[in-house]
Amino acid sequence: MREDDDPKKPSQESSGVSRREFLKIGGITVAVPLVAGPRVVEAAGEPVKVYGPGKVPVELTVNGKKHALQLEPRVTLLDALRDHLDITGAKRVCDRGECGACTVLMDNKAVYACAVLAIEAQGKQITTVESLMEGETLHPVQQAFVDNDASQCGFCTPGFVVATKAFLDRHPNPTPDEIRRGLSGNFCRCGTYHGIQQAIAQVARKGA
Amino acid sequence: MPDYSWPAAEQRSLIGKRISRVDAPLKVSGRAKYTYDVTRPGMLFGKILRSPHAKARIVSIDISAAEKMPGVKAVHIIQQPGSTIQWAGDEVVAVAAVDEPTAEDAVRAIKVEYQPLPHMVSDAEPPAGAGEAAGPLGEDDIWDALDQMPPAEVAKQLGQYGVSFKVTEDLLEDMKKYDVPSEVIEAARKATYHEVKEGGARSSYQKAVEQTQGDPDKAFAEADVVSEGVYGLPVITHCCLESHGSTVEWPDKDHLFVHISTQNVSGIAGQMAEPLKTPAANIHIHQDHIGGGFGSKFAADRWDITAARLSQKAGGKAVRMMLERDAELEVAGARPSAYARVKVAAKKDGTITGWQSQSWGTGGPGGGGMPPIPYIFTIPNLRKQHTAIRNNIGPARAWRAPNHPQAALITMAALEDTAAKLNMDPLEFFLKNLDITGPRRDVYREEFGVAADLMGWKEKWHPRGQNISGNIGRGVGLSLHTWGGRGHESHCDFTLHPDGSVDIKMGSQDLGTGTRTCILIVAAETLGVPLEAIKLQIGDTMYPSSGGSGGSTTIGGVSSSTRRAAVDARDALFAKVAPSLSAQAGDLECVNGTVRVKSDPSRSLSWKQACAKLGAMPLTIRGNNPDKSKPPDLTNSGVGGVQMAEVEVDTDTGIVKVKKMVAVQDCGLIIDLKTAESQCYGALIMGISYSLYEEKIMDRTSGRMLNPDMQFYRLAGISDIPQLVVHMMTGKGYDERGVVGLGEPPVISPGAAISNAVANAIGVRVPFLPLTPDRVLAALSQKAGA
Ligand code: FES
Ligand code: FES
């Protein structure tokens, strides 16, 4: 379903526990003391870092600002942003990587924040929709969404804006086909895709 | 008497233009706060344990382990042992904890023992003779009946069957408000009350409607062609991207403060008052933005009441209770299914003479209403019978244009099949029969002309199945629809301040339809000031009440109350200003931020200078709709729309691609053309979604929904969007009707238009939506075998 060059594929390299490692941990039981640093255990013949299950210190860099948090390792980046930092632009809709409403940038790549653990996001630059404006001026993508009425209820909009920006950064002059594939990871219930297509055309015309 | 009527076309500088929605900058920047985004000091997180069984008795509940868990602040049993569960996902126990992971752990620690009972989740055709005789009418039955039969028939049924609830004065008042004929109101007043036992052994099938008109037997005997078919569409969900829910707290023991995702800000307090034994006046409701409702968010739901109880137990701390995606799809709203076996009688020249249908469908435990078939066309000779299926799939809720998309599909597909049997172009066939479409017939005629041009219908239409090259079949289809959309009751406070600022307060809500923008357009147009000069506050019970946003009633309501208030405020200002301009109040106008003398624009004051004449106190005016004392009626009812679809069907894979859609729609006077067009684009897209993908799939064995997520409950994505053409009917003949709602109408026809296009493309009807590859291939192989 997801394209090979899809920007939202969970990254393989991460400072925390990747989903692959996470699954492996599921198969072993260890009594884990409440210590700050991760323990390393052997699973499926490979060393795997183990965090938690209690709260662990997590440091996130969001929109250029560092935040020190205490989180259970199971807390997603999305919930860390929304419930611990009150950065609520990214929305929680499906909470399992199916809809794109939670899209944020991690080191400039679009990711589903609900499919990334907060501890995985450490050491990365997290950029949310809130930081796209320059002062009171909307980013060209945001302005194009306004001009072309690409939001109705607006709940999918922040995810779409971030995904569109990431997409246009890589495809400044996209073909209709590239648009179809590049933005197929986000869903809108109100049906704003027509406006979004026009918005993309506007940015591509003017250049972002 | 001040002139409240809408300004004439040449005087409008804002109304009817394409104006960007005023809250778009907030939405695109992530600053718009939705209920789901609200965080309160010390807020707890609520979670609900839901029944895994579609039908079961609760034997025992053990919450002791959950209660002891650190971080758990409250546990509340929603349904006690002994209660019967009627659908999977029903609420059993709720917890509130300091964070979400803890609340999840606590839910897992609760032990509930169920005694599973036999369930039914199917909505397959009822066995012959299965229907239980019609019983007393429920409140919804009456409204449904009013949609589909003559008032005399509704009155007769009320007399014959009585009612299953106590008819209140409120209901009778409501009926009056919605222009229900007095014979029906009288019949309802006099109807005998029959008690219906909850949980009594009722049949799963109830005969809902049986009706004969004219002489159908004669019509079918004398018909030149009789077309027969079966058509239908399954239960689908609302799938609002912001799930249902609220954040509820007790600032003190007598007062409740509720942030809730709702289409009905002004109506929620009243619903919470009774179960919580708290006066509605002590309940404060607030909502800034809502992430979708589509008809499913009018109520204070059980989870909202539960959040209030959890908060009570936790000493009043706020409890956030937002549904998970699976619960959202399982329990928070579904559109009833509808299926029908239909026979249509017609003459050689295309005149429709007879209709016969046996229909059925389910809306869950309540059975659900019958779609108003035949839709739009008043066929002189007809016989129809509907059976409602009561089952355990969970409750239905109003879904954008309740019953109409179902009625449109069943009717327009049956009629298009008839046209095909007559070898007629369906456009010609529909035009031929427009005389029986009622008061909007001339609108339909004009709209069909516009749509045909925009689609290129003449070039694109070929007789069924005759435009297949290789494995690709191409086809076009059409449909038409109607809706009421009169403005609801709405009140606002409109204040001019001596410093020139203006504010409006109204207990309405903006679903993303552009309500905020339209209120401001009306106010700004009336005062001759820019939109930005006016501050609008909505979404709170501290403001004058305004109706729930359902049935396309909002725009007519809020624009009318705003217009009346703005005219009164403006005229009051004129009266204060007139002496300093040495003029009569009636000779003044406000244009471009000035108040000036009409005949001598050089005698003018800036808006600010003018407002300074108000003196020390602001001027506040209450605007109302309806308001018979301030004519004219600024809103109206009844719209018509037609749509056309062009598809490509791959006959090898069964994949349907929509290539183009055209929507032509009237809705009286348009306030904001941009957001009006967006309603139509959005509706076409939502229509493509339910035509091709959406279905709430129930597992007959477990009784559970199989696809309660967004991977398998698939919505249309950007890659499914074809060329979309929207044309709004405006100008003479339309504008002077006043403002009419638009939320529902354009979502009615896409299913029928797309289904008809597919039949045209592949030469055979795919009976049911969604038009999935397996269904298309099944229809093709049936055609090959026939
Ligand atoms: S909420 Fe993350 S993809 Fe849906
Ligand atoms: S604008 Fe409502 S979900 Fe996209």
PDB file of N, CA and C in Angstrom, chain A residues 23-103:
ATOM      1  N   LEU A  23       8.791  -5.749  18.751  1.00  0.00           N
ATOM      2  CA  LEU A  23       8.073  -7.007  18.596  1.00  0.00           C
ATOM      3  C   LEU A  23       8.869  -8.149  19.193  1.00  0.00           C
ATOM      4  N   LYS A  24      10.192  -8.083  18.982  1.00  0.00           N
ATOM      5  CA  LYS A  24      11.035  -9.155  19.526  1.00  0.00           C
ATOM      6  C   LYS A  24      10.962  -9.169  21.046  1.00  0.00           C
ATOM      7  N   ILE A  25      10.932  -7.963  21.620  1.00  0.00           N
ATOM      8  CA  ILE A  25      10.889  -7.901  23.078  1.00  0.00           C
ATOM      9  C   ILE A  25       9.625  -8.568  23.594  1.00  0.00           C
ATOM     10  N   GLY A  26       8.564  -8.417  22.815  1.00  0.00           N
ATOM     11  CA  GLY A  26       7.303  -9.028  23.201  1.00  0.00           C
ATOM     12  C   GLY A  26       7.441 -10.501  23.514  1.00  0.00           C
ATOM     13  N   GLY A  27       8.416 -11.146  22.930  1.00  0.00           N
ATOM     14  CA  GLY A  27       8.558 -12.586  23.097  1.00  0.00           C
ATOM     15  C   GLY A  27       9.341 -13.003  24.320  1.00  0.00           C
ATOM     16  N   ILE A  28       9.932 -12.067  25.046  1.00  0.00           N
ATOM     17  CA  ILE A  28      10.735 -12.464  26.199  1.00  0.00           C
ATOM     18  C   ILE A  28      10.211 -11.787  27.450  1.00  0.00           C
ATOM     19  N   THR A  29      10.428 -12.418  28.569  1.00  0.00           N
ATOM     20  CA  THR A  29      10.013 -11.784  29.814  1.00  0.00           C
ATOM     21  C   THR A  29      11.231 -11.556  30.689  1.00  0.00           C
ATOM     22  N   VAL A  30      11.383 -10.350  31.084  1.00  0.00           N
ATOM     23  CA  VAL A  30      12.466 -10.039  32.005  1.00  0.00           C
ATOM     24  C   VAL A  30      11.918  -9.141  33.100  1.00  0.00           C
ATOM     25  N   ALA A  31      12.375  -9.361  34.304  1.00  0.00           N
ATOM     26  CA  ALA A  31      12.003  -8.449  35.375  1.00  0.00           C
ATOM     27  C   ALA A  31      12.914  -7.246  35.240  1.00  0.00           C
ATOM     28  N   VAL A  32      12.329  -6.109  34.982  1.00  0.00           N
ATOM     29  CA  VAL A  32      13.167  -4.941  34.705  1.00  0.00           C
ATOM     30  C   VAL A  32      13.135  -3.992  35.890  1.00  0.00           C
ATOM     31  N   PRO A  33      14.292  -3.684  36.437  1.00  0.00           N
ATOM     32  CA  PRO A  33      14.295  -2.730  37.540  1.00  0.00           C
ATOM     33  C   PRO A  33      14.040  -1.318  37.020  1.00  0.00           C
ATOM     34  N   LEU A  34      13.556  -0.445  37.871  1.00  0.00           N
ATOM     35  CA  LEU A  34      13.276   0.924  37.444  1.00  0.00           C
ATOM     36  C   LEU A  34      14.548   1.746  37.425  1.00  0.00           C
ATOM     37  N   VAL A  35      15.289   1.595  36.370  1.00  0.00           N
ATOM     38  CA  VAL A  35      16.509   2.389  36.237  1.00  0.00           C
ATOM     39  C   VAL A  35      16.364   3.293  35.038  1.00  0.00           C
ATOM     40  N   ALA A  36      17.178   4.308  35.024  1.00  0.00           N
ATOM     41  CA  ALA A  36      17.026   5.290  33.954  1.00  0.00           C
ATOM     42  C   ALA A  36      17.512   4.758  32.609  1.00  0.00           C
ATOM     43  N   GLY A  37      18.674   4.199  32.568  1.00  0.00           N
ATOM     44  CA  GLY A  37      19.241   3.780  31.293  1.00  0.00           C
ATOM     45  C   GLY A  37      18.639   2.459  30.837  1.00  0.00           C
ATOM     46  N   PRO A  38      18.711   2.225  29.549  1.00  0.00           N
ATOM     47  CA  PRO A  38      18.160   0.975  29.033  1.00  0.00           C
ATOM     48  C   PRO A  38      19.039  -0.209  29.400  1.00  0.00           C
ATOM     49  N   ARG A  39      18.395  -1.347  29.634  1.00  0.00           N
ATOM     50  CA  ARG A  39      19.146  -2.585  29.777  1.00  0.00           C
ATOM     51  C   ARG A  39      19.260  -3.217  28.408  1.00  0.00           C
ATOM     52  N   VAL A  40      20.248  -4.073  28.282  1.00  0.00           N
ATOM     53  CA  VAL A  40      20.382  -4.761  26.997  1.00  0.00           C
ATOM     54  C   VAL A  40      20.170  -6.238  27.239  1.00  0.00           C
ATOM     55  N   VAL A  41      19.276  -6.838  26.505  1.00  0.00           N
ATOM     56  CA  VAL A  41      19.055  -8.280  26.610  1.00  0.00           C
ATOM     57  C   VAL A  41      19.253  -8.896  25.237  1.00  0.00           C
ATOM     58  N   GLU A  42      19.419 -10.201  25.248  1.00  0.00           N
ATOM     59  CA  GLU A  42      19.605 -10.936  24.011  1.00  0.00           C
ATOM     60  C   GLU A  42      18.228 -11.422  23.554  1.00  0.00           C
ATOM     61  N   ALA A  43      17.839 -11.121  22.351  1.00  0.00           N
ATOM     62  CA  ALA A  43      16.572 -11.643  21.831  1.00  0.00           C
ATOM     63  C   ALA A  43      16.775 -12.008  20.380  1.00  0.00           C
ATOM     64  N   ALA A  44      16.335 -13.194  20.021  1.00  0.00           N
ATOM     65  CA  ALA A  44      16.509 -13.694  18.649  1.00  0.00           C
ATOM     66  C   ALA A  44      17.956 -13.539  18.200  1.00  0.00           C
ATOM     67  N   GLY A  45      18.847 -13.770  19.136  1.00  0.00           N
ATOM     68  CA  GLY A  45      20.262 -13.772  18.805  1.00  0.00           C
ATOM     69  C   GLY A  45      20.891 -12.402  18.660  1.00  0.00           C
ATOM     70  N   GLU A  46      20.124 -11.345  18.965  1.00  0.00           N
ATOM     71  CA  GLU A  46      20.677  -9.997  18.811  1.00  0.00           C
ATOM     72  C   GLU A  46      20.494  -9.215  20.101  1.00  0.00           C
ATOM     73  N   PRO A  47      21.392  -8.283  20.355  1.00  0.00           N
ATOM     74  CA  PRO A  47      21.186  -7.462  21.546  1.00  0.00           C
ATOM     75  C   PRO A  47      20.074  -6.440  21.309  1.00  0.00           C
ATOM     76  N   VAL A  48      19.233  -6.298  22.299  1.00  0.00           N
ATOM     77  CA  VAL A  48      18.100  -5.380  22.179  1.00  0.00           C
ATOM     78  C   VAL A  48      18.038  -4.535  23.439  1.00  0.00           C
ATOM     79  N   LYS A  49      17.852  -3.234  23.255  1.00  0.00           N
ATOM     80  CA  LYS A  49      17.751  -2.339  24.416  1.00  0.00           C
ATOM     81  C   LYS A  49      16.351  -2.435  25.019  1.00  0.00           C
ATOM     82  N   VAL A  50      16.292  -2.473  26.335  1.00  0.00           N
ATOM     83  CA  VAL A  50      14.997  -2.551  26.999  1.00  0.00           C
ATOM     84  C   VAL A  50      14.797  -1.323  27.877  1.00  0.00           C
ATOM     85  N   TYR A  51      13.692  -0.669  27.692  1.00  0.00           N
ATOM     86  CA  TYR A  51      13.349   0.488  28.524  1.00  0.00           C
ATOM     87  C   TYR A  51      12.131   0.137  29.360  1.00  0.00           C
ATOM     88  N   GLY A  52      11.985   0.815  30.487  1.00  0.00           N
ATOM     89  CA  GLY A  52      10.751   0.710  31.262  1.00  0.00           C
ATOM     90  C   GLY A  52      10.646  -0.578  32.032  1.00  0.00           C
ATOM     91  N   PRO A  53       9.433  -1.023  32.405  1.00  0.00           N
ATOM     92  CA  PRO A  53       8.153  -0.481  31.970  1.00  0.00           C
ATOM     93  C   PRO A  53       7.755   0.821  32.668  1.00  0.00           C
ATOM     94  N   GLY A  54       8.469   1.225  33.704  1.00  0.00           N
ATOM     95  CA  GLY A  54       8.098   2.476  34.374  1.00  0.00           C
ATOM     96  C   GLY A  54       8.480   3.665  33.522  1.00  0.00           C
ATOM     97  N   LYS A  55       8.307   4.848  34.101  1.00  0.00           N
ATOM     98  CA  LYS A  55       8.650   6.052  33.341  1.00  0.00           C
ATOM     99  C   LYS A  55      10.156   6.184  33.185  1.00  0.00           C
ATOM    100  N   VAL A  56      10.572   6.667  32.046  1.00  0.00           N
ATOM    101  CA  VAL A  56      11.987   6.900  31.792  1.00  0.00           C
ATOM    102  C   VAL A  56      12.148   8.329  31.297  1.00  0.00           C
ATOM    103  N   PRO A  57      13.315   8.883  31.520  1.00  0.00           N
ATOM    104  CA  PRO A  57      13.508  10.238  31.001  1.00  0.00           C
ATOM    105  C   PRO A  57      13.577  10.214  29.473  1.00  0.00           C
ATOM    106  N   VAL A  58      12.894  11.150  28.873  1.00  0.00           N
ATOM    107  CA  VAL A  58      12.882  11.243  27.415  1.00  0.00           C
ATOM    108  C   VAL A  58      13.118  12.698  27.057  1.00  0.00           C
ATOM    109  N   GLU A  59      14.062  12.932  26.149  1.00  0.00           N
ATOM    110  CA  GLU A  59      14.287  14.310  25.735  1.00  0.00           C
ATOM    111  C   GLU A  59      13.898  14.461  24.267  1.00  0.00           C
ATOM    112  N   LEU A  60      12.967  15.381  24.037  1.00  0.00           N
ATOM    113  CA  LEU A  60      12.491  15.599  22.667  1.00  0.00           C
ATOM    114  C   LEU A  60      12.831  17.007  22.207  1.00  0.00           C
ATOM    115  N   THR A  61      13.215  17.122  20.952  1.00  0.00           N
ATOM    116  CA  THR A  61      13.443  18.446  20.373  1.00  0.00           C
ATOM    117  C   THR A  61      12.302  18.736  19.403  1.00  0.00           C
ATOM    118  N   VAL A  62      11.436  19.620  19.841  1.00  0.00           N
ATOM    119  CA  VAL A  62      10.244  19.900  19.037  1.00  0.00           C
ATOM    120  C   VAL A  62      10.265  21.366  18.602  1.00  0.00           C
ATOM    121  N   ASN A  63      10.170  21.568  17.315  1.00  0.00           N
ATOM    122  CA  ASN A  63      10.176  22.923  16.746  1.00  0.00           C
ATOM    123  C   ASN A  63      11.354  23.730  17.291  1.00  0.00           C
ATOM    124  N   GLY A  64      12.485  23.036  17.383  1.00  0.00           N
ATOM    125  CA  GLY A  64      13.716  23.701  17.790  1.00  0.00           C
ATOM    126  C   GLY A  64      13.894  23.843  19.288  1.00  0.00           C
ATOM    127  N   LYS A  65      12.913  23.413  20.059  1.00  0.00           N
ATOM    128  CA  LYS A  65      13.012  23.593  21.504  1.00  0.00           C
ATOM    129  C   LYS A  65      13.148  22.231  22.183  1.00  0.00           C
ATOM    130  N   LYS A  66      14.070  22.144  23.169  1.00  0.00           N
ATOM    131  CA  LYS A  66      14.273  20.872  23.870  1.00  0.00           C
ATOM    132  C   LYS A  66      13.285  20.738  25.024  1.00  0.00           C
ATOM    133  N   HIS A  67      12.747  19.555  25.192  1.00  0.00           N
ATOM    134  CA  HIS A  67      11.821  19.294  26.294  1.00  0.00           C
ATOM    135  C   HIS A  67      12.271  18.034  27.011  1.00  0.00           C
ATOM    136  N   ALA A  68      12.393  18.114  28.339  1.00  0.00           N
ATOM    137  CA  ALA A  68      12.733  16.930  29.125  1.00  0.00           C
ATOM    138  C   ALA A  68      11.444  16.390  29.738  1.00  0.00           C
ATOM    139  N   LEU A  69      11.161  15.114  29.469  1.00  0.00           N
ATOM    140  CA  LEU A  69       9.911  14.514  29.934  1.00  0.00           C
ATOM    141  C   LEU A  69      10.183  13.210  30.669  1.00  0.00           C
ATOM    142  N   GLN A  70       9.244  12.797  31.462  1.00  0.00           N
ATOM    143  CA  GLN A  70       9.270  11.467  32.063  1.00  0.00           C
ATOM    144  C   GLN A  70       8.101  10.699  31.467  1.00  0.00           C
ATOM    145  N   LEU A  71       8.402   9.693  30.678  1.00  0.00           N
ATOM    146  CA  LEU A  71       7.322   8.979  29.975  1.00  0.00           C
ATOM    147  C   LEU A  71       7.514   7.478  30.071  1.00  0.00           C
ATOM    148  N   GLU A  72       6.410   6.769  30.088  1.00  0.00           N
ATOM    149  CA  GLU A  72       6.527   5.321  29.920  1.00  0.00           C
ATOM    150  C   GLU A  72       6.996   5.064  28.494  1.00  0.00           C
ATOM    151  N   PRO A  73       7.788   4.043  28.295  1.00  0.00           N
ATOM    152  CA  PRO A  73       8.327   3.805  26.953  1.00  0.00           C
ATOM    153  C   PRO A  73       7.245   3.535  25.916  1.00  0.00           C
ATOM    154  N   ARG A  74       6.073   3.124  26.371  1.00  0.00           N
ATOM    155  CA  ARG A  74       5.020   2.821  25.386  1.00  0.00           C
ATOM    156  C   ARG A  74       4.321   4.073  24.858  1.00  0.00           C
ATOM    157  N   VAL A  75       4.643   5.220  25.410  1.00  0.00           N
ATOM    158  CA  VAL A  75       3.971   6.451  24.959  1.00  0.00           C
ATOM    159  C   VAL A  75       4.464   6.835  23.558  1.00  0.00           C
ATOM    160  N   THR A  76       3.526   7.099  22.686  1.00  0.00           N
ATOM    161  CA  THR A  76       3.901   7.453  21.311  1.00  0.00           C
ATOM    162  C   THR A  76       4.362   8.909  21.243  1.00  0.00           C
ATOM    163  N   LEU A  77       5.051   9.213  20.178  1.00  0.00           N
ATOM    164  CA  LEU A  77       5.456  10.604  19.956  1.00  0.00           C
ATOM    165  C   LEU A  77       4.217  11.492  19.919  1.00  0.00           C
ATOM    166  N   LEU A  78       3.154  10.995  19.286  1.00  0.00           N
ATOM    167  CA  LEU A  78       1.929  11.784  19.167  1.00  0.00           C
ATOM    168  C   LEU A  78       1.374  12.136  20.550  1.00  0.00           C
ATOM    169  N   ASP A  79       1.268  11.138  21.413  1.00  0.00           N
ATOM    170  CA  ASP A  79       0.705  11.420  22.737  1.00  0.00           C
ATOM    171  C   ASP A  79       1.645  12.286  23.564  1.00  0.00           C
ATOM    172  N   ALA A  80       2.941  12.106  23.354  1.00  0.00           N
ATOM    173  CA  ALA A  80       3.896  12.970  24.063  1.00  0.00           C
ATOM    174  C   ALA A  80       3.677  14.419  23.656  1.00  0.00           C
ATOM    175  N   LEU A  81       3.528  14.653  22.361  1.00  0.00           N
ATOM    176  CA  LEU A  81       3.308  16.014  21.877  1.00  0.00           C
ATOM    177  C   LEU A  81       2.001  16.572  22.428  1.00  0.00           C
ATOM    178  N   ARG A  82       0.957  15.783  22.289  1.00  0.00           N
ATOM    179  CA  ARG A  82      -0.384  16.297  22.585  1.00  0.00           C
ATOM    180  C   ARG A  82      -0.659  16.391  24.085  1.00  0.00           C
ATOM    181  N   ASP A  83      -0.338  15.318  24.798  1.00  0.00           N
ATOM    182  CA  ASP A  83      -0.769  15.262  26.192  1.00  0.00           C
ATOM    183  C   ASP A  83       0.294  15.742  27.176  1.00  0.00           C
ATOM    184  N   HIS A  84       1.533  15.779  26.744  1.00  0.00           N
ATOM    185  CA  HIS A  84       2.584  16.202  27.671  1.00  0.00           C
ATOM    186  C   HIS A  84       3.168  17.560  27.319  1.00  0.00           C
ATOM    187  N   LEU A  85       3.093  17.941  26.054  1.00  0.00           N
ATOM    188  CA  LEU A  85       3.647  19.243  25.664  1.00  0.00           C
ATOM    189  C   LEU A  85       2.565  20.218  25.212  1.00  0.00           C
ATOM    190  N   ASP A  86       1.330  19.741  25.170  1.00  0.00           N
ATOM    191  CA  ASP A  86       0.205  20.566  24.716  1.00  0.00           C
ATOM    192  C   ASP A  86       0.446  21.152  23.322  1.00  0.00           C
ATOM    193  N   ILE A  87       1.102  20.370  22.493  1.00  0.00           N
ATOM    194  CA  ILE A  87       1.258  20.744  21.075  1.00  0.00           C
ATOM    195  C   ILE A  87       0.253  19.876  20.332  1.00  0.00           C
ATOM    196  N   THR A  88      -0.890  20.479  19.985  1.00  0.00           N
ATOM    197  CA  THR A  88      -2.027  19.646  19.580  1.00  0.00           C
ATOM    198  C   THR A  88      -2.378  19.744  18.103  1.00  0.00           C
ATOM    199  N   GLY A  89      -1.510  20.357  17.312  1.00  0.00           N
ATOM    200  CA  GLY A  89      -1.801  20.458  15.885  1.00  0.00           C
ATOM    201  C   GLY A  89      -1.931  19.088  15.243  1.00  0.00           C
ATOM    202  N   ALA A  90      -0.990  18.207  15.531  1.00  0.00           N
ATOM    203  CA  ALA A  90      -1.091  16.830  15.035  1.00  0.00           C
ATOM    204  C   ALA A  90      -2.252  16.159  15.753  1.00  0.00           C
ATOM    205  N   LYS A  91      -3.132  15.527  15.003  1.00  0.00           N
ATOM    206  CA  LYS A  91      -4.353  14.979  15.587  1.00  0.00           C
ATOM    207  C   LYS A  91      -4.269  13.468  15.768  1.00  0.00           C
ATOM    208  N   ARG A  92      -5.020  12.990  16.755  1.00  0.00           N
ATOM    209  CA  ARG A  92      -5.105  11.542  16.936  1.00  0.00           C
ATOM    210  C   ARG A  92      -6.434  11.072  16.362  1.00  0.00           C
ATOM    211  N   VAL A  93      -6.363  10.248  15.346  1.00  0.00           N
ATOM    212  CA  VAL A  93      -7.585   9.785  14.695  1.00  0.00           C
ATOM    213  C   VAL A  93      -7.663   8.261  14.736  1.00  0.00           C
ATOM    214  N   CYS A  94      -6.703   7.596  14.067  1.00  0.00           N
ATOM    215  CA  CYS A  94      -6.748   6.130  14.058  1.00  0.00           C
ATOM    216  C   CYS A  94      -5.769   5.561  15.069  1.00  0.00           C
ATOM    217  N   ASP A  95      -4.731   6.303  15.382  1.00  0.00           N
ATOM    218  CA  ASP A  95      -3.708   5.908  16.338  1.00  0.00           C
ATOM    219  C   ASP A  95      -2.967   4.635  15.930  1.00  0.00           C
ATOM    220  N   ARG A  96      -2.965   4.321  14.660  1.00  0.00           N
ATOM    221  CA  ARG A  96      -2.201   3.158  14.235  1.00  0.00           C
ATOM    222  C   ARG A  96      -1.691   3.261  12.799  1.00  0.00           C
ATOM    223  N   GLY A  97      -1.299   4.444  12.434  1.00  0.00           N
ATOM    224  CA  GLY A  97      -0.620   4.588  11.146  1.00  0.00           C
ATOM    225  C   GLY A  97      -1.479   4.339   9.926  1.00  0.00           C
ATOM    226  N   GLU A  98      -2.757   4.714   9.976  1.00  0.00           N
ATOM    227  CA  GLU A  98      -3.622   4.454   8.829  1.00  0.00           C
ATOM    228  C   GLU A  98      -4.194   5.708   8.168  1.00  0.00           C
ATOM    229  N   CYS A  99      -4.114   6.870   8.846  1.00  0.00           N
ATOM    230  CA  CYS A  99      -4.899   8.000   8.334  1.00  0.00           C
ATOM    231  C   CYS A  99      -4.093   9.268   8.056  1.00  0.00           C
ATOM    232  N   GLY A 100      -2.953   9.436   8.691  1.00  0.00           N
ATOM    233  CA  GLY A 100      -2.118  10.598   8.408  1.00  0.00           C
ATOM    234  C   GLY A 100      -2.439  11.868   9.182  1.00  0.00           C
ATOM    235  N   ALA A 101      -3.463  11.838  10.017  1.00  0.00           N
ATOM    236  CA  ALA A 101      -3.851  13.058  10.742  1.00  0.00           C
ATOM    237  C   ALA A 101      -2.772  13.515  11.716  1.00  0.00           C
ATOM    238  N   CYS A 102      -1.872  12.602  12.075  1.00  0.00           N
ATOM    239  CA  CYS A 102      -0.857  12.903  13.085  1.00  0.00           C
ATOM    240  C   CYS A 102       0.484  13.236  12.457  1.00  0.00           C
ATOM    241  N   THR A 103       0.491  13.464  11.146  1.00  0.00           N
ATOM    242  CA  THR A 103       1.768  13.628  10.438  1.00  0.00           C
ATOM    243  C   THR A 103       2.610  14.784  10.994  1.00  0.00           C
TER     244      THR A 103
END
